[in-house]
Tab-separated table of C-alpha atoms and ligand atoms in Angstrom:
chain	number	residue	atom	x	y	z
A	287	UNK	CA	-37.887	-21.079	27.769
A	288	UNK	CA	-41.538	-21.837	28.310
A	289	UNK	CA	-41.834	-24.923	25.886
A	290	UNK	CA	-40.607	-27.788	26.227
A	291	UNK	CA	-37.376	-28.542	23.914
A	292	UNK	CA	-38.777	-31.722	22.351
A	293	UNK	CA	-41.902	-29.461	20.825
A	294	UNK	CA	-38.765	-26.484	19.314
A	295	UNK	CA	-37.181	-29.963	17.513
A	296	UNK	CA	-40.061	-31.535	16.201
A	297	UNK	CA	-41.230	-27.805	14.853
A	298	UNK	CA	-37.692	-27.781	13.568
A	299	UNK	CA	-37.616	-30.794	11.841
A	300	UNK	CA	-41.164	-30.238	10.117
A	301	UNK	CA	-40.213	-27.214	8.492
A	302	UNK	CA	-36.573	-27.838	7.637
A	303	UNK	CA	-37.667	-30.810	5.700
A	304	UNK	CA	-40.107	-28.188	3.790
A	305	UNK	CA	-39.678	-25.834	1.204
A	306	UNK	CA	-42.565	-24.258	1.049
A	307	UNK	CA	-44.096	-22.294	4.226
A	308	UNK	CA	-47.442	-20.226	4.826
A	309	UNK	CA	-47.468	-18.604	8.053
A	310	UNK	CA	-50.364	-16.780	9.233
A	311	UNK	CA	-49.914	-14.138	11.914
A	312	UNK	CA	-52.265	-12.240	14.559
A	313	UNK	CA	-51.996	-9.407	16.615
A	314	UNK	CA	-50.206	-11.458	19.047
A	315	UNK	CA	-46.979	-11.547	16.854
A	316	UNK	CA	-47.285	-7.308	17.350
A	317	UNK	CA	-47.875	-7.869	21.113
A	318	UNK	CA	-43.997	-7.928	21.890
A	319	UNK	CA	-43.999	-4.749	19.914
A	320	UNK	CA	-45.947	-2.957	22.157
A	321	UNK	CA	-49.181	-3.222	20.049
A	322	UNK	CA	-52.119	-4.052	22.342
A	323	UNK	CA	-54.075	-7.089	20.549
A	324	UNK	CA	-58.260	-6.680	20.457
A	325	UNK	CA	-58.220	-8.973	23.206
A	326	UNK	CA	-56.260	-6.721	25.390
A	327	UNK	CA	-58.042	-4.058	27.601
A	328	UNK	CA	-58.262	-1.132	25.158
A	329	UNK	CA	-55.694	1.775	26.497
A	330	UNK	CA	-56.938	4.849	28.226
A	331	UNK	CA	-59.352	7.054	26.808
A	332	UNK	CA	-60.433	3.793	24.275
A	333	UNK	CA	-60.858	2.086	28.006
A	334	UNK	CA	-64.813	1.821	27.489
A	335	UNK	CA	-64.687	1.342	23.588
A	336	UNK	CA	-65.611	-2.482	21.865
A	337	UNK	CA	-63.270	-2.657	19.234
A	338	UNK	CA	-65.306	-4.699	17.100
A	339	UNK	CA	-68.071	-2.413	17.807
A	340	UNK	CA	-65.180	0.463	16.043
A	341	UNK	CA	-63.969	-1.503	13.816
A	342	UNK	CA	-67.233	-1.742	11.405
A	343	UNK	CA	-68.510	0.649	8.526
A	344	UNK	CA	-71.478	1.344	10.798
A	345	UNK	CA	-69.424	2.926	13.281
A	346	UNK	CA	-67.571	4.900	10.879
A	347	UNK	CA	-70.874	5.845	9.182
A	348	UNK	CA	-72.271	6.681	12.641
A	349	UNK	CA	-69.135	8.821	14.190
A	350	UNK	CA	-66.265	9.234	11.663
A	351	UNK	CA	-64.480	11.351	13.921
A	352	UNK	CA	-64.353	8.858	16.763
A	353	UNK	CA	-63.387	6.286	14.314
A	354	UNK	CA	-60.806	8.346	12.808
A	355	UNK	CA	-59.537	9.332	16.089
A	356	UNK	CA	-59.133	5.720	17.020
A	357	UNK	CA	-57.465	4.693	13.820
A	358	UNK	CA	-54.931	7.444	14.101
A	359	UNK	CA	-54.192	6.770	17.795
A	360	UNK	CA	-53.245	3.324	16.857
A	361	UNK	CA	-51.577	4.260	13.449
A	362	UNK	CA	-49.325	6.897	15.871
A	363	UNK	CA	-48.683	3.864	17.872
A	364	UNK	CA	-47.162	1.556	15.065
A	365	UNK	CA	-45.283	4.070	13.949
A	366	UNK	CA	-43.186	4.394	17.412
A	367	UNK	CA	-43.029	0.511	17.444
A	368	UNK	CA	-40.332	-1.577	16.024
A	369	UNK	CA	-40.245	-4.830	14.869
A	370	UNK	CA	-39.595	-7.690	17.503
A	371	UNK	CA	-37.570	-10.974	17.194
A	372	UNK	CA	-40.717	-12.957	16.349
A	373	UNK	CA	-41.318	-10.630	13.398
A	374	UNK	CA	-37.367	-11.088	12.497
A	375	UNK	CA	-37.160	-14.572	12.620
A	376	UNK	CA	-39.933	-15.165	10.251
A	377	UNK	CA	-37.814	-12.225	7.841
A	378	UNK	CA	-35.139	-14.827	8.275
A	379	UNK	CA	-36.746	-17.472	7.638
A	380	UNK	CA	-38.227	-16.704	4.522
A	381	UNK	CA	-34.547	-16.126	3.216
A	382	UNK	CA	-33.592	-19.363	4.620
A	383	UNK	CA	-36.200	-20.861	2.303
A	384	UNK	CA	-35.599	-18.472	-0.684
A	385	UNK	CA	-32.038	-19.698	-0.785
A	386	UNK	CA	-32.963	-23.372	-1.164
A	387	UNK	CA	-35.347	-22.664	-3.926
A	388	UNK	CA	-38.150	-22.138	-1.536
A	389	UNK	CA	-40.843	-19.536	0.012
A	390	UNK	CA	-42.188	-18.069	3.354
A	391	UNK	CA	-45.171	-16.471	2.497
A	392	UNK	CA	-46.733	-14.000	5.716
A	393	UNK	CA	-50.529	-14.158	5.677
A	394	UNK	CA	-51.080	-11.359	8.336
A	395	UNK	CA	-53.933	-9.972	10.132
A	396	UNK	CA	-52.142	-7.216	11.387
A	397	UNK	CA	-52.563	-3.552	9.910
A	398	UNK	CA	-49.070	-2.578	11.214
A	399	UNK	CA	-46.890	-3.310	8.789
A	400	UNK	CA	-44.037	-4.290	11.025
A	401	UNK	CA	-43.444	-8.029	9.135
A	402	UNK	CA	-42.529	-5.638	6.030
A	403	UNK	CA	-40.511	-3.785	8.277
A	404	UNK	CA	-38.865	-6.625	9.705
A	405	UNK	CA	-37.290	-7.728	6.191
A	406	UNK	CA	-40.031	-9.792	5.198
A	407	UNK	CA	-40.873	-9.446	1.377
A	408	UNK	CA	-43.719	-11.979	0.882
A	409	UNK	CA	-46.618	-10.478	3.177
A	410	UNK	CA	-49.927	-10.614	2.262
A	411	UNK	CA	-51.712	-7.875	4.385
A	412	UNK	CA	-55.478	-9.906	4.627
A	413	UNK	CA	-57.298	-7.193	6.701
A	414	UNK	CA	-55.373	-3.955	4.780
A	415	UNK	CA	-53.047	-1.810	6.512
A	416	UNK	CA	-53.605	1.115	9.014
A	417	UNK	CA	-50.520	3.121	7.260
A	418	UNK	CA	-52.732	3.590	4.349
A	419	UNK	CA	-55.899	5.628	4.182
A	420	UNK	CA	-58.649	5.907	1.544
A	421	UNK	CA	-60.718	8.538	-0.546
A	422	UNK	CA	-64.348	7.305	0.885
A	423	UNK	CA	-65.446	9.098	-2.748
A	424	UNK	CA	-62.860	8.602	-5.249
A	425	UNK	CA	-61.143	5.366	-3.632
A	426	UNK	CA	-57.489	6.990	-3.878
A	427	UNK	CA	-55.062	5.867	-1.488
A	428	UNK	CA	-52.944	8.063	0.526
A	429	UNK	CA	-49.538	6.715	2.123
A	430	UNK	CA	-47.554	9.813	2.336
A	431	UNK	CA	-49.907	11.141	5.816
A	432	UNK	CA	-48.449	13.607	8.525
A	433	UNK	CA	-47.562	12.306	11.705
A	434	UNK	CA	-51.324	13.355	13.194
A	435	UNK	CA	-54.026	14.703	11.248
A	436	UNK	CA	-55.150	18.310	11.631
A	437	UNK	CA	-59.038	17.225	11.791
A	438	UNK	CA	-60.918	14.065	12.525
A	439	UNK	CA	-62.523	12.780	10.210
A	440	UNK	CA	-59.375	13.704	7.948
A	441	UNK	CA	-60.241	14.754	4.627
A	442	UNK	CA	-58.973	14.131	0.850
A	443	UNK	CA	-57.519	17.342	-0.734
A	444	UNK	CA	-61.012	17.398	-2.603
A	445	UNK	CA	-62.788	17.646	0.972
A	446	UNK	CA	-64.301	14.396	0.806
A	447	UNK	CA	-64.008	11.996	4.095
A	448	UNK	CA	-60.392	9.672	4.325
A	449	UNK	CA	-60.703	6.293	5.879
A	450	UNK	CA	-58.040	3.380	7.330
A	451	UNK	CA	-57.424	1.358	4.210
A	452	UNK	CA	-58.283	-1.498	6.278
A	453	UNK	CA	-61.276	-4.407	6.052
A	454	UNK	CA	-63.784	-3.977	8.522
A	455	UNK	CA	-65.782	-6.676	10.340
A	456	UNK	CA	-68.795	-7.169	7.263
A	457	UNK	CA	-66.369	-6.112	5.016
A	458	UNK	CA	-64.761	-8.498	2.404
A	459	UNK	CA	-61.228	-9.444	2.216
A	460	UNK	CA	-59.294	-7.743	-0.598
A	461	UNK	CA	-59.842	-10.090	-3.760
A	462	UNK	CA	-56.005	-10.372	-4.414
A	463	UNK	CA	-55.272	-11.167	-0.778
A	464	UNK	CA	-57.836	-13.599	-0.979
A	465	UNK	CA	-56.591	-15.709	-3.606
A	466	UNK	CA	-52.989	-15.289	-2.507
A	467	UNK	CA	-54.375	-17.022	0.782
A	468	UNK	CA	-55.932	-19.630	-0.974
A	469	UNK	CA	-53.020	-20.622	-3.117
A	470	UNK	CA	-50.790	-20.784	-0.106
A	471	UNK	CA	-52.819	-22.552	1.910
A	472	UNK	CA	-53.285	-25.248	-1.022
A	473	UNK	CA	-49.641	-25.366	-1.794
A	474	UNK	CA	-47.803	-24.868	1.501
A	475	UNK	CA	-45.912	-28.202	3.036
A	476	UNK	CA	-45.825	-26.635	6.372
A	477	UNK	CA	-48.789	-24.257	7.784
A	478	UNK	CA	-47.361	-22.065	11.143
A	479	UNK	CA	-50.448	-20.142	12.853
A	480	UNK	CA	-48.424	-17.560	15.397
A	481	UNK	CA	-50.022	-15.005	17.564
A	482	UNK	CA	-53.679	-15.397	16.673
A	483	UNK	CA	-57.063	-16.109	18.554
A	484	UNK	CA	-58.174	-18.290	15.280
A	485	UNK	CA	-61.776	-16.630	15.778
A	486	UNK	CA	-62.166	-14.452	12.910
A	487	UNK	CA	-63.002	-15.719	9.600
A	488	UNK	CA	-61.918	-15.826	6.721
A	489	UNK	CA	-58.524	-15.927	8.197
A	490	UNK	CA	-58.847	-18.188	10.863
A	491	UNK	CA	-60.015	-20.986	8.236
A	492	UNK	CA	-56.879	-20.992	6.468
A	493	UNK	CA	-55.221	-23.470	8.939
A	494	UNK	CA	-57.591	-26.076	8.341
A	495	UNK	CA	-57.670	-25.377	4.382
A	496	UNK	CA	-53.608	-26.180	4.637
A	497	UNK	CA	-54.263	-29.154	6.812
A	498	UNK	CA	-56.747	-30.782	4.224
A	499	UNK	CA	-54.536	-30.287	1.497
A	500	UNK	CA	-52.286	-32.230	3.514
A	501	UNK	CA	-49.542	-29.668	5.163
A	502	UNK	CA	-48.138	-30.336	8.535
A	503	UNK	CA	-49.727	-27.511	10.662
A	504	UNK	CA	-48.093	-25.841	14.006
A	505	UNK	CA	-49.511	-23.350	16.228
A	506	UNK	CA	-47.522	-21.018	18.734
A	507	UNK	CA	-49.957	-18.854	21.357
A	508	UNK	CA	-49.303	-18.955	24.914
A	509	UNK	CA	-52.682	-19.542	25.079
A	510	UNK	CA	-55.581	-22.183	23.860
A	511	UNK	CA	-57.337	-21.477	20.385
A	512	UNK	CA	-59.873	-23.088	18.398
A	513	UNK	CA	-56.943	-23.968	16.394
A	514	UNK	CA	-54.793	-26.126	19.072
A	515	UNK	CA	-57.290	-29.015	18.606
A	516	UNK	CA	-56.842	-29.033	14.858
A	517	UNK	CA	-53.255	-28.727	14.315
A	518	UNK	CA	-50.422	-31.256	14.380
A	519	UNK	CA	-48.310	-29.636	16.603
A	520	UNK	CA	-49.518	-26.547	19.411
A	521	UNK	CA	-46.778	-24.706	21.167
A	522	UNK	CA	-47.797	-22.834	24.242
A	523	UNK	CA	-45.127	-20.120	24.052
A	524	UNK	CA	-44.753	-16.308	22.553
A	525	UNK	CA	-43.574	-15.756	19.138
A	526	UNK	CA	-40.782	-13.709	19.896
A	527	UNK	CA	-39.018	-16.296	22.408
A	528	UNK	CA	-39.997	-19.430	19.909
A	529	UNK	CA	-40.194	-18.523	16.573
A	530	UNK	CA	-36.320	-17.471	17.399
A	531	UNK	CA	-35.404	-20.706	18.649
A	532	UNK	CA	-37.096	-22.413	15.888
A	533	UNK	CA	-35.260	-20.445	12.998
A	534	UNK	CA	-32.015	-21.009	14.634
A	535	UNK	CA	-32.780	-24.817	14.515
A	536	UNK	CA	-33.965	-24.930	11.249
A	537	UNK	CA	-30.560	-23.042	10.025
A	538	UNK	CA	-28.032	-25.178	11.958
A	539	UNK	CA	-30.079	-28.403	10.732
A	540	UNK	CA	-29.715	-27.405	7.134
A	541	UNK	CA	-26.035	-26.228	7.833
B	666	BV8	C1	-66.140	-11.102	6.178
B	666	BV8	C2	-58.485	-4.650	10.812
B	666	BV8	C3	-68.021	-11.422	4.631
B	666	BV8	C4	-59.176	-3.793	11.476
B	666	BV8	C5	-59.616	-6.870	11.335
B	666	BV8	C6	-71.668	-10.956	11.374
B	666	BV8	C7	-71.773	-10.121	10.370
B	666	BV8	C8	-70.591	-9.932	9.265
B	666	BV8	C9	-69.196	-10.694	9.245
B	666	BV8	C10	-69.512	-11.728	10.223
B	666	BV8	C11	-70.583	-12.037	11.161
B	666	BV8	N1	-70.004	-13.006	11.917
B	666	BV8	C12	-69.353	-13.429	11.669
B	666	BV8	C13	-68.914	-12.772	10.585
B	666	BV8	C14	-67.486	-13.332	9.919
B	666	BV8	C15	-66.722	-11.577	10.653
B	666	BV8	C16	-65.811	-12.698	11.845
B	666	BV8	O1	-65.168	-13.483	11.315
B	666	BV8	N2	-66.510	-12.093	13.199
B	666	BV8	C17	-65.662	-13.164	14.461
B	666	BV8	C18	-65.229	-11.878	15.516
B	666	BV8	C19	-66.981	-14.390	14.594
B	666	BV8	N3	-65.292	-11.525	9.755
B	666	BV8	C20	-65.682	-10.627	8.716
B	666	BV8	O2	-66.267	-9.802	9.196
B	666	BV8	C21	-64.567	-10.384	7.996
B	666	BV8	N4	-65.314	-10.167	6.322
B	666	BV8	O3	-66.789	-12.023	6.514
B	666	BV8	O4	-66.773	-10.430	5.119
B	666	BV8	C22	-68.331	-10.221	3.135
B	666	BV8	C23	-68.103	-11.313	1.844
B	666	BV8	C24	-68.447	-10.365	0.994
B	666	BV8	C25	-68.940	-9.176	0.948
B	666	BV8	C26	-69.498	-8.859	2.245
B	666	BV8	C27	-68.409	-9.529	3.640
B	666	BV8	C28	-63.633	-9.262	7.916
B	666	BV8	C29	-63.001	-9.503	9.364
B	666	BV8	C30	-61.647	-8.730	9.114
B	666	BV8	C31	-62.039	-7.536	10.826
B	666	BV8	N5	-60.447	-6.827	10.869
B	666	BV8	N6	-58.769	-6.291	11.474
B	666	BV8	C32	-58.456	-3.382	12.703
B	666	BV8	O5	-57.307	-3.737	12.920
B	666	BV8	O6	-58.899	-2.576	13.439
B	666	BV8	S1	-59.781	-8.011	12.468
B	666	BV8	C33	-58.727	-8.317	14.434
B	666	BV8	O7	-59.851	-8.584	15.124
B	666	BV8	C34	-57.350	-8.542	13.884
B	666	BV8	O8	-57.322	-8.310	12.637
B	666	BV8	C35	-57.545	-10.078	14.094
B	666	BV8	O9	-57.724	-10.877	13.195
B	666	BV8	C36	-59.063	-9.963	15.157
B	666	BV8	C37	-58.517	-10.770	16.377
B	666	BV8	O10	-58.134	-9.385	17.032
B	666	BV8	P1	-56.915	-10.064	18.291
B	666	BV8	O11	-57.829	-10.974	19.608
B	666	BV8	O12	-56.579	-8.789	19.192
B	666	BV8	O13	-55.796	-10.612	17.735
B	666	BV8	P2	-55.855	-11.892	17.328
B	666	BV8	O14	-57.328	-12.778	17.118
B	666	BV8	O15	-54.968	-12.009	16.724
B	666	BV8	O16	-55.848	-12.542	19.205
B	666	BV8	C38	-54.481	-12.056	19.809
B	666	BV8	C39	-53.954	-14.101	20.328
B	666	BV8	O17	-52.193	-13.576	20.634
B	666	BV8	C40	-54.353	-14.719	21.364
B	666	BV8	O18	-54.563	-15.726	20.800
B	666	BV8	C41	-53.424	-14.302	22.210
B	666	BV8	O19	-53.035	-15.598	23.432
B	666	BV8	C42	-51.985	-14.651	21.110
B	666	BV8	N7	-50.988	-13.624	22.154
B	666	BV8	C43	-50.717	-12.639	22.814
B	666	BV8	N8	-49.726	-12.663	23.312
B	666	BV8	C44	-48.604	-13.318	22.695
B	666	BV8	C45	-49.624	-14.278	21.632
B	666	BV8	N9	-49.256	-14.993	20.516
B	666	BV8	C46	-48.152	-15.682	20.638
B	666	BV8	N10	-46.937	-14.393	21.388
B	666	BV8	C47	-47.515	-13.392	22.097
B	666	BV8	N11	-46.443	-12.688	22.925
């Protein structure tokens, strides 16, 4: 256990007393599924690249082969990854809240689809999905993709460039995702920010927005982040360890 039990108990109390729960999840939640966060050293042949430089329309325009190789490398890691206890706990919490007429909405910055594979049904992909690629000309989306592309950059059947259906730096988030996120921040009673460095906007802003609307706010992260000053309860711990303890406590409190 990396946190004092008093913090877990306080989080249990806050969540058990609520019906409407918003969650902002970042790469730290998937770190325990062995998907490296942006902060972790880039692996292998990607060691010398800066992800924030690669995750941009400019990088794709300049070198579509390099960018699509990087994303396909990451897509394959996501396909091989399994949801971890942190993902499963959030799916379990959604069931608990649904059973009492409430909801849990996960606003995820992650593009790996692991929340959905863990069983969460109410997931908003703020930054899109690496599992979907789209045609740069027609905008048509492709989900049924080969395990590995034959050529880089991959092409649509019509021969146009395909790109990952993710939100790059400098690109606007999907309108529907933004609307859902604002609605969650405005109506949730508790807002949980888990596994995110809280530096990327507009996602990082939803914690403050929820707080301004009167929600109780909780952070789970092994490290301090800019959100740590803002939230009501900042728990230093790993999501795969802390979330299961909190959700088990909520189930017990509601028995
Ligand atoms: C926008 C998808 C406006 C792609 C991502 C200049 C020009 C243009 C824009 C800007 C600019 N300056 C600032 C901006 C805004 C910019 C921004 O915020 N930049 C930051 C760097 C300052 N934002 C944007 O560009 C956004 N769009 O503003 O558009 C606009 C409006 C209208 C019209 C046109 C434009 C778009 C941002 C989305 C970028 N795409 N991902 C991909 O995945 O490749 S962001 C990507 O990086 C992730 O999604 C994540 O959000 C972010 C950070 O990644 P990581 O650091 O790895 O992850 P995370 O932050 O979650 O940190 C990991 C955390 O986990 C750490 O805190 C660690 O301690 C913790 N942890 C580790 N292990 C565990 C753990 N926690 C719990 N348990 C553990 N076991």
